[in-house]
XYZ file of C-alpha atoms in Angstrom:
309
model
C 75.624 149.108 103.500
C 79.321 150.292 102.739
C 80.561 147.931 105.682
C 78.765 145.155 104.188
C 80.048 145.729 100.752
C 83.765 146.142 102.015
C 83.306 142.862 104.015
C 82.185 141.164 100.765
C 85.286 142.665 98.920
C 87.609 141.531 101.637
C 86.295 137.884 101.484
C 86.811 137.934 97.714
C 90.500 138.566 98.454
C 90.419 135.763 100.562
C 91.208 137.455 103.943
C 89.212 135.338 106.332
C 91.151 135.950 109.534
C 92.988 138.702 111.274
C 96.413 136.665 110.647
C 95.730 137.183 107.095
C 95.713 140.795 107.387
C 98.925 140.977 109.335
C 100.808 138.175 107.819
C 99.438 138.066 104.277
C 101.059 139.677 101.113
C 98.369 142.242 101.043
C 99.715 145.596 99.965
C 97.402 148.641 100.308
C 97.180 149.186 96.398
C 95.870 145.412 96.081
C 92.973 146.155 98.448
C 92.328 149.502 96.889
C 92.122 147.947 93.588
C 89.531 145.700 94.699
C 87.424 148.742 95.441
C 88.139 149.142 99.071
C 88.551 152.925 100.002
C 92.114 153.818 101.330
C 90.849 155.164 104.766
C 89.058 151.837 105.337
C 92.139 149.809 104.471
C 94.139 151.857 106.941
C 91.283 150.992 109.669
C 91.607 147.229 108.759
C 95.302 147.275 109.219
C 95.252 149.390 112.573
C 92.514 147.041 113.983
C 94.399 143.855 112.915
C 97.629 145.196 114.562
C 95.916 145.564 117.939
C 94.891 141.835 117.714
C 97.972 140.385 116.462
C 101.117 142.188 117.526
C 103.951 142.094 115.161
C 106.685 143.957 117.378
C 109.731 142.904 119.373
C 109.769 139.895 121.794
C 112.479 138.861 124.084
C 114.822 135.978 123.349
C 113.543 134.349 126.729
C 109.993 134.370 125.614
C 111.093 132.871 122.235
C 113.154 130.347 123.798
C 109.905 129.197 126.227
C 107.980 128.834 122.790
C 110.799 126.786 121.398
C 110.665 124.295 124.306
C 107.128 123.503 123.366
C 108.263 121.991 119.904
C 107.766 118.390 119.468
C 110.250 115.992 117.660
C 108.345 113.110 116.102
C 110.482 109.959 115.691
C 111.379 108.716 112.468
C 111.186 104.894 113.245
C 115.131 104.727 113.123
C 117.020 105.466 116.459
C 120.298 106.549 114.346
C 118.178 108.896 112.427
C 116.511 110.497 115.315
C 119.856 110.935 116.882
C 121.080 112.943 114.160
C 117.873 114.889 113.750
C 118.084 115.456 117.672
C 114.830 113.525 118.482
C 113.146 113.355 114.918
C 111.229 115.666 112.693
C 110.376 118.980 114.120
C 107.098 120.575 114.563
C 106.241 123.925 113.487
C 108.717 124.229 110.603
C 109.257 122.680 107.169
C 111.455 119.712 106.605
C 112.482 118.735 102.839
C 113.436 115.386 101.923
C 115.179 115.270 98.447
C 116.911 112.342 96.562
C 116.578 110.155 93.570
C 113.692 107.537 93.132
C 113.565 104.654 95.494
C 115.961 106.631 98.242
C 113.209 106.267 100.792
C 111.231 109.721 100.748
C 107.820 108.069 100.467
C 108.506 105.272 102.975
C 109.746 107.882 105.645
C 106.651 109.722 104.740
C 104.433 106.545 105.421
C 106.283 105.924 108.651
C 105.604 109.480 109.828
C 101.956 109.009 109.309
C 101.919 106.302 111.887
C 104.541 107.633 114.369
C 102.813 110.997 114.677
C 99.811 109.243 116.251
C 102.017 107.763 119.116
C 101.966 109.208 122.545
C 104.465 111.973 123.348
C 106.638 109.704 125.673
C 106.983 107.192 122.483
C 108.403 109.954 120.192
C 105.067 110.778 118.944
C 102.961 113.801 118.353
C 99.437 112.672 119.550
C 97.897 113.942 116.518
C 96.492 113.079 112.989
C 98.354 112.992 109.719
C 97.613 114.918 106.519
C 98.826 113.559 103.339
C 98.720 115.463 100.006
C 99.699 113.171 97.221
C 100.933 114.644 93.776
C 102.482 111.375 92.452
C 99.948 108.734 93.527
C 102.382 106.633 95.598
C 100.219 106.529 99.009
C 99.327 102.950 100.093
C 97.070 102.537 103.159
C 98.505 98.884 103.353
C 101.809 100.265 104.222
C 100.442 102.152 107.135
C 98.703 98.731 108.431
C 102.030 97.094 108.372
C 103.624 99.955 110.233
C 100.977 100.363 112.645
C 101.379 96.590 113.495
C 104.938 97.238 114.390
C 104.133 100.100 116.896
C 101.376 98.210 118.511
C 98.578 100.425 117.211
C 95.183 99.619 115.870
C 95.349 99.516 112.066
C 91.589 101.002 111.551
C 92.256 103.860 114.067
C 95.626 104.654 112.281
C 93.875 104.814 108.657
C 90.896 106.731 110.118
C 93.399 109.336 111.738
C 95.048 110.103 108.075
C 93.445 112.630 106.013
C 94.432 111.981 102.274
C 94.030 114.120 99.211
C 95.169 113.616 95.538
C 96.491 116.762 93.932
C 96.177 116.868 89.964
C 97.753 120.319 89.224
C 99.588 123.066 90.979
C 96.483 125.193 91.503
C 94.561 122.188 92.973
C 97.698 121.519 95.207
C 97.487 125.153 96.556
C 93.660 125.161 97.093
C 94.177 121.974 99.269
C 95.812 123.999 101.872
C 92.767 126.183 102.262
C 90.844 123.182 103.188
C 93.548 121.762 105.227
C 93.623 124.997 107.410
C 89.755 124.662 108.198
C 90.480 121.058 109.239
C 93.114 121.943 111.503
C 91.120 124.445 113.377
C 88.441 121.608 114.113
C 90.909 118.856 115.059
C 94.675 118.235 116.173
C 97.073 117.454 113.353
C 100.687 116.640 114.271
C 102.110 116.088 110.588
C 101.329 117.421 107.197
C 103.020 115.806 104.181
C 103.237 116.855 100.541
C 104.491 114.086 98.385
C 105.945 115.466 96.110
C 105.722 119.242 96.469
C 107.590 119.884 93.024
C 106.299 117.088 90.824
C 103.382 119.014 89.326
C 105.304 121.942 88.901
C 107.494 120.267 86.366
C 104.586 119.336 84.232
C 102.305 122.601 84.543
C 105.162 124.796 83.839
C 107.846 124.026 81.082
C 110.617 125.832 79.475
C 112.558 128.924 80.486
C 109.717 131.158 79.502
C 107.599 129.995 82.252
C 110.557 129.714 84.914
C 109.632 133.163 86.369
C 105.671 132.177 86.902
C 106.607 128.720 88.207
C 109.051 130.110 90.836
C 106.380 132.683 92.050
C 103.542 130.052 92.386
C 105.829 127.764 94.213
C 106.911 130.455 96.620
C 103.461 131.191 97.410
C 102.652 127.659 98.050
C 105.564 127.039 100.214
C 104.588 130.428 102.105
C 101.321 128.945 102.844
C 103.050 125.807 104.235
C 104.919 127.867 106.671
C 101.908 129.826 107.676
C 100.307 126.377 108.552
C 103.359 125.215 110.450
C 103.360 128.582 112.364
C 99.658 128.784 113.227
C 98.868 125.125 114.040
C 102.411 123.866 115.148
C 102.234 120.982 112.730
C 105.187 119.458 111.190
C 105.321 120.101 107.383
C 107.371 117.466 105.556
C 107.647 117.700 101.817
C 109.548 115.653 99.440
C 111.460 116.914 96.413
C 112.557 115.566 93.150
C 116.043 116.056 91.798
C 117.567 116.850 88.443
C 121.182 115.997 86.867
C 123.296 118.897 86.733
C 125.601 118.417 83.791
C 128.635 120.415 83.298
C 132.366 120.147 82.248
C 133.313 118.102 85.400
C 130.394 115.595 84.604
C 132.491 114.021 82.060
C 134.965 112.582 84.634
C 132.915 112.441 87.886
C 129.594 111.651 86.441
C 126.645 114.106 86.586
C 125.732 115.755 89.909
C 122.122 116.035 91.234
C 120.532 118.735 92.525
C 116.978 119.363 94.167
C 114.356 121.190 92.062
C 112.869 124.555 93.092
C 116.327 126.420 93.230
C 116.843 129.180 95.805
C 113.011 129.425 96.374
C 112.866 125.951 97.864
C 116.172 126.373 99.732
C 115.165 129.431 101.532
C 111.649 128.396 102.314
C 112.550 125.043 104.109
C 114.139 125.015 107.403
C 115.681 121.449 107.325
C 116.884 119.973 104.194
C 117.732 116.463 104.145
C 119.307 114.530 101.387
C 118.503 110.870 100.920
C 120.582 108.430 99.020
C 120.639 104.614 98.340
C 123.061 102.403 100.128
C 123.678 98.742 99.845
C 120.576 96.603 99.322
C 117.593 98.191 101.352
C 119.991 100.468 103.238
C 119.575 104.356 102.759
C 121.668 107.129 103.953
C 120.359 110.649 105.266
C 122.484 113.615 105.268
C 121.730 116.941 107.042
C 122.380 119.334 104.610
C 121.024 122.674 105.825
C 119.548 123.236 109.394
C 119.621 126.318 111.580
C 120.324 124.028 114.626
C 121.527 120.658 113.293
C 125.065 119.924 112.546
C 125.971 118.434 109.223
C 125.885 114.621 109.818
C 124.693 111.314 108.215
C 122.593 108.636 109.480
C 122.186 105.003 107.987
C 118.623 103.493 108.130
C 116.753 100.648 106.444
C 113.733 100.217 104.490
C 111.526 97.179 105.654
C 108.223 96.004 105.582
C 107.838 97.687 109.028
C 108.684 101.125 107.553
C 111.871 102.982 108.452
C 114.066 100.936 110.978
C 117.728 100.874 112.029
C 120.267 99.719 109.420
C 121.426 96.055 110.181
C 125.314 95.777 110.402
């Protein structure tokens, strides 16, 4: 009877897997506050540690794991060259920039290229798309699919789409995403945009702390999906003008929303900006393994392509 009661309390804390006990932010005080005895909490921790080891491993083993990472093509050879193959699986890649700089178009292209075979730069998996701005367009996928010789109906069927309406809903969608990833192989998960709803749900400096805490938990959940399922997580981010004394002479500088929370949570940060006409420029701003570099690409009816000289 006591075990059934504890199991119910554990489920109320959204602890559904052993990994949640080891990886989740679940201090003993939180579990005790829910009504679970301290001795039972310790038993839960000890049992989980035997199933999910969190100790040291050799760099050789880590290197072997890294060799299994897949790079998914962006559709542009020049951009792939700068990214050393494309968008990396198992980590979070952030795309930020002003409106019409190509963030959403790149996301649409990835929804298609992730379905390509491995020898063509794909991920041989499905795509998941959380849309916070209402900018997802299935007809764009059909155009891009035709370019890569894929069946349009199959491409659309392999994209799981959800519209997020507030920050809490956006976070809850990740729980549904995890259950779907258990059932089938997803190569890419896109959140466009990860910060748009935070700008409306939290306003003013008085709610800044609550906003950053909520955002940190959301990003942490995304990283957990990347770790557990080897999916490439791609998030877009809006920017804000940074007005200071120098802006009088040089014009306002832009910076991505989310502050240090966003900067530390993402593995690779890519800055996108407009070029001439349909040309766009992508700069590697931050990455543990990529050098700072820029690549030119173009937005066309076929998605992201190489820029024309």
